[in-house]
Amino acid sequence: MPKVEFAGQTIDCPPGANLRVVLLRARLPLYTRVARAIHCRGHGTCGTCAVRVEGLVSDPTATELRRLRFPPHHPEVGLRLACQTTVLGDVTVIKYEGLFGQHTGAD
């Protein structure tokens, strides 16, 4: 069973699970206070679930690539949308500051 490390916690998840669903079910802080009220509920349109993911996950979806091309995101930074990411193995997830999690230090 893959392990997801996020916000100082490690949780198990089934292979093929959606990263957003895994983090929310574990009650981990995927969204900022404001984003909790305005996010798109996993449709890949708002960009507020942007995270850095290290480990074995699915390739980016067309929806994800399209959304990450628009501000405040920059595709070259390498963030992923948790709602569009499938966990395939052990992963480490980092959520950066900012409404969209976009302040990686590279911006």
Coordinates of N, CA, C and O in Angstrom, one line a residue:
M1 N 0.9 -1.2 0.0 CA 0.0 0.0 0.0 C 0.9 1.2 0.0 O 1.8 1.4 0.9
P2 N 0.7 2.2 -0.9 CA 1.5 3.4 -1.0 C 1.3 4.2 0.3 O 0.3 4.3 0.9
K3 N 2.4 5.0 0.6 CA 2.4 5.9 1.7 C 2.5 7.3 1.1 O 3.2 7.6 0.2
V4 N 1.7 8.2 1.7 CA 1.6 9.6 1.4 C 2.1 10.4 2.6 O 1.5 10.3 3.6
E5 N 3.2 11.1 2.4 CA 3.7 12.0 3.5 C 3.4 13.4 3.1 O 3.6 13.9 2.1
F6 N 2.7 14.1 4.1 CA 2.2 15.4 3.9 C 2.0 16.1 5.3 O 1.4 15.5 6.2
A7 N 2.4 17.3 5.4 CA 2.2 18.1 6.6 C 2.7 17.4 7.9 O 2.0 17.5 8.9
G8 N 3.8 16.7 7.8 CA 4.3 16.1 8.9 C 3.7 14.7 9.3 O 4.0 14.2 10.3
Q9 N 2.8 14.3 8.5 CA 2.1 13.0 8.7 C 2.3 12.1 7.6 O 2.5 12.5 6.4
T10 N 2.2 10.8 7.8 CA 2.3 9.7 6.8 C 1.1 8.9 6.9 O 0.7 8.4 8.0
I11 N 0.4 8.7 5.8 CA -0.8 7.9 5.7 C -0.7 6.9 4.6 O 0.0 7.1 3.6
D12 N -1.4 5.8 4.8 CA -1.5 4.8 3.7 C -2.7 5.1 2.8 O -3.7 5.7 3.2
C13 N -2.5 4.8 1.6 CA -3.7 4.9 0.6 C -3.6 3.8 -0.4 O -2.6 3.2 -0.6
P14 N -4.8 3.4 -0.9 CA -4.8 2.4 -1.9 C -4.1 2.8 -3.2 O -4.2 4.0 -3.6
P15 N -3.4 1.9 -3.9 CA -2.8 2.3 -5.2 C -3.9 2.8 -6.2 O -5.0 2.2 -6.2
G16 N -3.7 3.8 -6.9 CA -4.6 4.4 -7.8 C -5.6 5.4 -7.2 O -6.5 5.8 -7.9
A17 N -5.4 5.7 -6.0 CA -6.3 6.7 -5.3 C -5.9 8.1 -5.8 O -4.8 8.4 -6.2
N18 N -7.0 9.0 -5.8 CA -6.8 10.4 -6.1 C -6.2 11.1 -4.9 O -6.6 10.9 -3.8
L19 N -5.1 11.8 -5.2 CA -4.4 12.5 -4.1 C -5.2 13.5 -3.3 O -5.1 13.5 -2.1
R20 N -6.1 14.2 -4.0 CA -6.9 15.2 -3.3 C -7.8 14.5 -2.3 O -8.0 14.8 -1.1
V21 N -8.5 13.4 -2.8 CA -9.4 12.6 -1.9 C -8.6 12.0 -0.7 O -9.1 12.1 0.4
V22 N -7.4 11.5 -1.0 CA -6.6 10.9 0.1 C -6.4 12.0 1.2 O -6.6 11.7 2.4
L23 N -5.9 13.2 0.8 CA -5.6 14.2 1.8 C -6.8 14.7 2.5 O -6.7 14.9 3.7
L24 N -7.9 14.9 1.8 CA -9.1 15.4 2.5 C -9.7 14.4 3.4 O -10.1 14.7 4.5
R25 N -9.7 13.1 3.1 CA -10.2 12.1 4.0 C -9.4 12.0 5.2 O -9.9 11.6 6.3
A26 N -8.1 12.3 5.1 CA -7.2 12.2 6.3 C -7.3 13.5 7.1 O -6.6 13.7 8.1
R27 N -8.1 14.5 6.6 CA -8.3 15.8 7.2 C -6.9 16.6 7.3 O -6.6 17.2 8.3
L28 N -6.2 16.5 6.2 CA -4.9 17.2 6.1 C -5.2 18.5 5.4 O -6.0 18.6 4.6
P29 N -4.4 19.5 5.7 CA -4.6 20.9 5.2 C -4.2 21.2 3.8 O -3.3 21.9 3.5
L30 N -5.0 20.6 2.8 CA -4.7 20.8 1.4 C -5.0 22.2 1.0 O -4.3 22.8 0.2
Y31 N -6.1 22.8 1.5 CA -6.5 24.1 1.1 C -6.2 25.2 2.1 O -6.3 24.9 3.3
T32 N -6.0 26.4 1.7 CA -5.9 27.5 2.6 C -7.3 27.8 3.1 O -8.3 27.3 2.6
R33 N -7.4 28.7 4.1 CA -8.6 29.0 4.7 C -9.6 29.5 3.7 O -10.8 29.1 3.6
V34 N -9.2 30.5 2.8 CA -10.1 31.0 1.8 C -10.4 30.0 0.7 O -11.6 29.8 0.3
A35 N -9.4 29.2 0.3 CA -9.6 28.2 -0.8 C -10.6 27.1 -0.3 O -11.3 26.5 -1.2
R36 N -10.7 26.9 1.0 CA -11.7 25.9 1.4 C -13.1 26.2 1.0 O -13.9 25.4 0.8
A37 N -13.4 27.5 0.9 CA -14.7 28.0 0.5 C -14.9 28.1 -1.0 O -16.0 28.0 -1.5
I38 N -13.8 28.3 -1.8 CA -14.0 28.6 -3.2 C -13.4 27.6 -4.2 O -13.5 27.8 -5.4
H39 N -12.9 26.5 -3.7 CA -12.3 25.5 -4.6 C -13.3 24.8 -5.5 O -14.5 24.9 -5.2
C40 N -12.8 24.2 -6.6 CA -13.7 23.7 -7.6 C -14.2 22.3 -7.4 O -14.8 21.7 -8.3
R41 N -13.9 21.7 -6.2 CA -14.4 20.4 -5.8 C -13.8 19.3 -6.6 O -14.4 18.3 -6.9
G42 N -12.6 19.5 -7.1 CA -11.9 18.4 -7.8 C -12.0 18.4 -9.3 O -11.6 17.4 -9.9
H43 N -12.5 19.4 -9.9 CA -12.6 19.4 -11.4 C -11.4 19.9 -12.1 O -11.4 20.0 -13.4
G44 N -10.4 20.4 -11.4 CA -9.2 20.9 -12.1 C -9.2 22.2 -12.7 O -8.4 22.6 -13.5
T45 N -10.2 23.0 -12.3 CA -10.4 24.4 -12.9 C -9.9 25.5 -12.0 O -9.6 26.6 -12.6
C46 N -9.8 25.4 -10.7 CA -9.5 26.5 -9.9 C -8.0 26.6 -9.6 O -7.4 27.7 -9.5
G47 N -7.3 25.5 -9.4 CA -5.8 25.5 -9.2 C -5.5 25.7 -7.7 O -4.3 25.8 -7.4
T48 N -6.4 25.7 -6.8 CA -6.1 25.9 -5.4 C -5.5 24.7 -4.7 O -5.0 24.8 -3.6
C49 N -5.5 23.5 -5.3 CA -4.9 22.3 -4.7 C -3.5 22.0 -5.3 O -3.1 20.9 -5.2
A50 N -2.9 23.1 -5.8 CA -1.5 22.9 -6.4 C -0.5 22.5 -5.3 O -0.5 23.1 -4.2
V51 N 0.2 21.5 -5.5 CA 1.2 21.0 -4.6 C 2.5 20.5 -5.4 O 2.4 20.3 -6.6
R52 N 3.6 20.4 -4.6 CA 4.7 19.7 -5.2 C 4.6 18.2 -4.8 O 4.4 17.9 -3.6
V53 N 4.8 17.3 -5.8 CA 4.7 15.9 -5.5 C 6.0 15.2 -5.9 O 6.5 15.4 -7.0
E54 N 6.6 14.5 -5.0 CA 7.8 13.7 -5.3 C 7.4 12.3 -5.1 O 7.0 11.9 -4.0
G55 N 7.6 11.4 -6.1 CA 7.3 10.0 -6.0 C 6.5 9.6 -7.2 O 6.4 10.3 -8.2
L56 N 6.0 8.4 -7.1 CA 5.3 7.8 -8.2 C 3.9 8.1 -8.3 O 3.1 7.7 -7.5
V57 N 3.6 9.0 -9.3 CA 2.2 9.4 -9.6 C 1.9 9.4 -11.1 O 2.8 9.2 -11.9
S58 N 0.6 9.6 -11.4 CA 0.2 9.6 -12.8 C 0.8 10.8 -13.5 O 1.3 11.8 -12.9
D59 N 0.8 10.7 -14.8 CA 1.2 11.8 -15.7 C 0.2 12.9 -15.5 O -1.0 12.6 -15.3
P60 N 0.5 14.2 -15.8 CA -0.4 15.3 -15.7 C -1.5 15.1 -16.8 O -1.3 14.6 -17.9
T61 N -2.8 15.4 -16.4 CA -3.9 15.4 -17.3 C -3.9 16.6 -18.2 O -3.3 17.6 -17.8
A62 N -4.6 16.6 -19.3 CA -4.8 17.7 -20.1 C -5.4 18.9 -19.4 O -5.0 20.1 -19.5
T63 N -6.4 18.6 -18.5 CA -7.1 19.6 -17.7 C -6.1 20.3 -16.8 O -6.0 21.5 -16.7
E64 N -5.2 19.5 -16.2 CA -4.2 20.0 -15.2 C -3.2 20.9 -16.0 O -2.9 22.0 -15.5
L65 N -2.7 20.4 -17.1 CA -1.7 21.2 -17.8 C -2.3 22.5 -18.3 O -1.6 23.6 -18.2
R66 N -3.5 22.5 -18.7 CA -4.2 23.7 -19.1 C -4.3 24.7 -18.0 O -4.0 25.9 -18.1
R67 N -4.8 24.3 -16.8 CA -5.0 25.2 -15.7 C -3.6 25.7 -15.1 O -3.5 26.9 -14.8
L68 N -2.6 24.9 -15.2 CA -1.3 25.4 -14.6 C -0.6 26.3 -15.6 O 0.5 26.9 -15.2
R69 N -1.1 26.6 -16.8 CA -0.6 27.6 -17.7 C -1.0 29.0 -17.4 O -0.5 29.9 -17.9
F70 N -2.0 29.1 -16.5 CA -2.6 30.4 -16.2 C -2.2 30.9 -14.8 O -2.0 30.1 -13.9
P71 N -2.0 32.2 -14.7 CA -1.6 32.8 -13.4 C -2.6 32.5 -12.3 O -3.8 32.3 -12.6
P72 N -2.2 32.3 -11.1 CA -0.8 32.7 -10.7 C 0.2 31.6 -10.9 O 1.3 31.7 -10.4
H73 N -0.2 30.5 -11.5 CA 0.7 29.4 -11.7 C 1.7 29.6 -12.9 O 1.4 30.4 -13.8
H74 N 2.8 28.9 -12.9 CA 3.7 28.9 -14.0 C 4.1 27.4 -14.3 O 4.6 26.7 -13.4
P75 N 3.9 26.9 -15.5 CA 4.1 25.5 -15.7 C 5.5 25.0 -15.5 O 5.7 23.9 -15.1
E76 N 6.5 25.9 -15.6 CA 7.9 25.5 -15.4 C 8.3 25.2 -14.0 O 9.3 24.6 -13.7
V77 N 7.4 25.6 -13.0 CA 7.7 25.4 -11.6 C 7.5 24.0 -11.2 O 8.1 23.5 -10.2
G78 N 6.7 23.2 -11.9 CA 6.5 21.8 -11.7 C 5.5 21.4 -10.6 O 5.6 20.3 -10.1
L79 N 4.5 22.3 -10.3 CA 3.5 21.9 -9.4 C 2.5 21.0 -10.0 O 2.4 20.9 -11.3
R80 N 1.8 20.3 -9.2 CA 0.7 19.4 -9.7 C -0.6 19.8 -9.0 O -0.6 20.4 -7.9
L81 N -1.7 19.5 -9.6 CA -3.0 19.6 -9.0 C -3.4 18.3 -8.3 O -3.4 17.3 -9.0
A82 N -3.6 18.4 -7.0 CA -3.9 17.1 -6.3 C -5.1 16.5 -6.8 O -5.2 15.2 -6.8
C83 N -6.1 17.3 -7.3 CA -7.3 16.7 -7.8 C -7.2 15.9 -9.1 O -8.0 15.1 -9.4
Q84 N -6.1 16.1 -9.8 CA -5.8 15.5 -11.0 C -4.7 14.4 -11.0 O -4.3 13.9 -12.0
T85 N -4.2 14.2 -9.8 CA -3.1 13.3 -9.6 C -3.5 12.0 -8.9 O -4.1 11.9 -7.9
T86 N -3.1 10.9 -9.6 CA -3.3 9.5 -9.1 C -2.0 9.0 -8.4 O -1.0 9.1 -9.0
V87 N -2.2 8.5 -7.2 CA -1.0 8.0 -6.4 C -0.8 6.5 -6.9 O -1.7 5.7 -6.8
L88 N 0.5 6.3 -7.3 CA 0.8 5.0 -7.8 C 1.9 4.3 -6.9 O 2.1 3.1 -7.1
G89 N 2.5 5.1 -6.1 CA 3.5 4.6 -5.1 C 3.7 5.6 -4.0 O 2.9 6.5 -3.9
D90 N 4.7 5.4 -3.2 CA 5.0 6.3 -2.1 C 5.3 7.7 -2.6 O 6.0 7.9 -3.6
V91 N 4.7 8.7 -2.0 CA 4.9 10.1 -2.4 C 5.1 11.0 -1.2 O 4.6 10.7 -0.1
T92 N 5.8 12.1 -1.5 CA 5.9 13.2 -0.5 C 5.3 14.4 -1.2 O 5.5 14.7 -2.3
V93 N 4.4 15.1 -0.4 CA 3.7 16.2 -0.9 C 4.0 17.4 -0.1 O 4.0 17.4 1.1
I94 N 4.2 18.5 -0.8 CA 4.5 19.8 -0.2 C 3.5 20.8 -0.7 O 3.3 21.0 -1.9
K95 N 2.9 21.5 0.3 CA 1.9 22.6 -0.1 C 2.7 23.9 0.3 O 3.1 24.1 1.4
Y96 N 2.8 24.8 -0.7 CA 3.4 26.1 -0.5 C 2.4 27.2 0.0 O 1.2 26.9 -0.1
E97 N 3.0 28.3 0.3 CA 2.1 29.5 0.7 C 1.4 30.0 -0.5 O 1.7 29.8 -1.6
G98 N 0.4 30.9 -0.1 CA -0.4 31.5 -1.2 C -1.8 30.9 -1.3 O -1.9 29.7 -1.0
L99 N -2.7 31.6 -1.8 CA -4.1 31.1 -2.0 C -4.1 29.9 -2.8 O -4.8 28.9 -2.6
F100 N -3.2 29.8 -3.8 CA -3.2 28.7 -4.8 C -2.0 27.8 -4.5 O -1.8 26.9 -5.2
G101 N -1.3 28.1 -3.4 CA -0.1 27.3 -3.1 C 1.0 27.5 -4.1 O 1.9 26.7 -4.3
Q102 N 1.0 28.7 -4.7 CA 1.9 29.0 -5.8 C 3.3 29.6 -5.3 O 4.2 29.7 -6.2
H103 N 3.5 30.0 -4.1 CA 4.7 30.7 -3.7 C 5.8 29.7 -3.3 O 6.1 29.4 -2.2
T104 N 6.4 29.1 -4.4 CA 7.4 28.1 -4.2 C 8.8 28.6 -3.9 O 9.7 27.8 -3.6
G105 N 9.0 29.9 -4.0 CA 10.3 30.5 -3.9 C 11.0 30.7 -5.2 O 11.9 31.4 -5.4
A106 N 10.4 30.0 -6.2 CA 11.0 30.1 -7.6 C 10.2 31.2 -8.4 O 10.5 31.5 -9.5
D107 N 9.2 31.8 -7.7 CA 8.3 32.8 -8.4 C 8.7 34.2 -8.1 O 9.4 34.5 -7.2

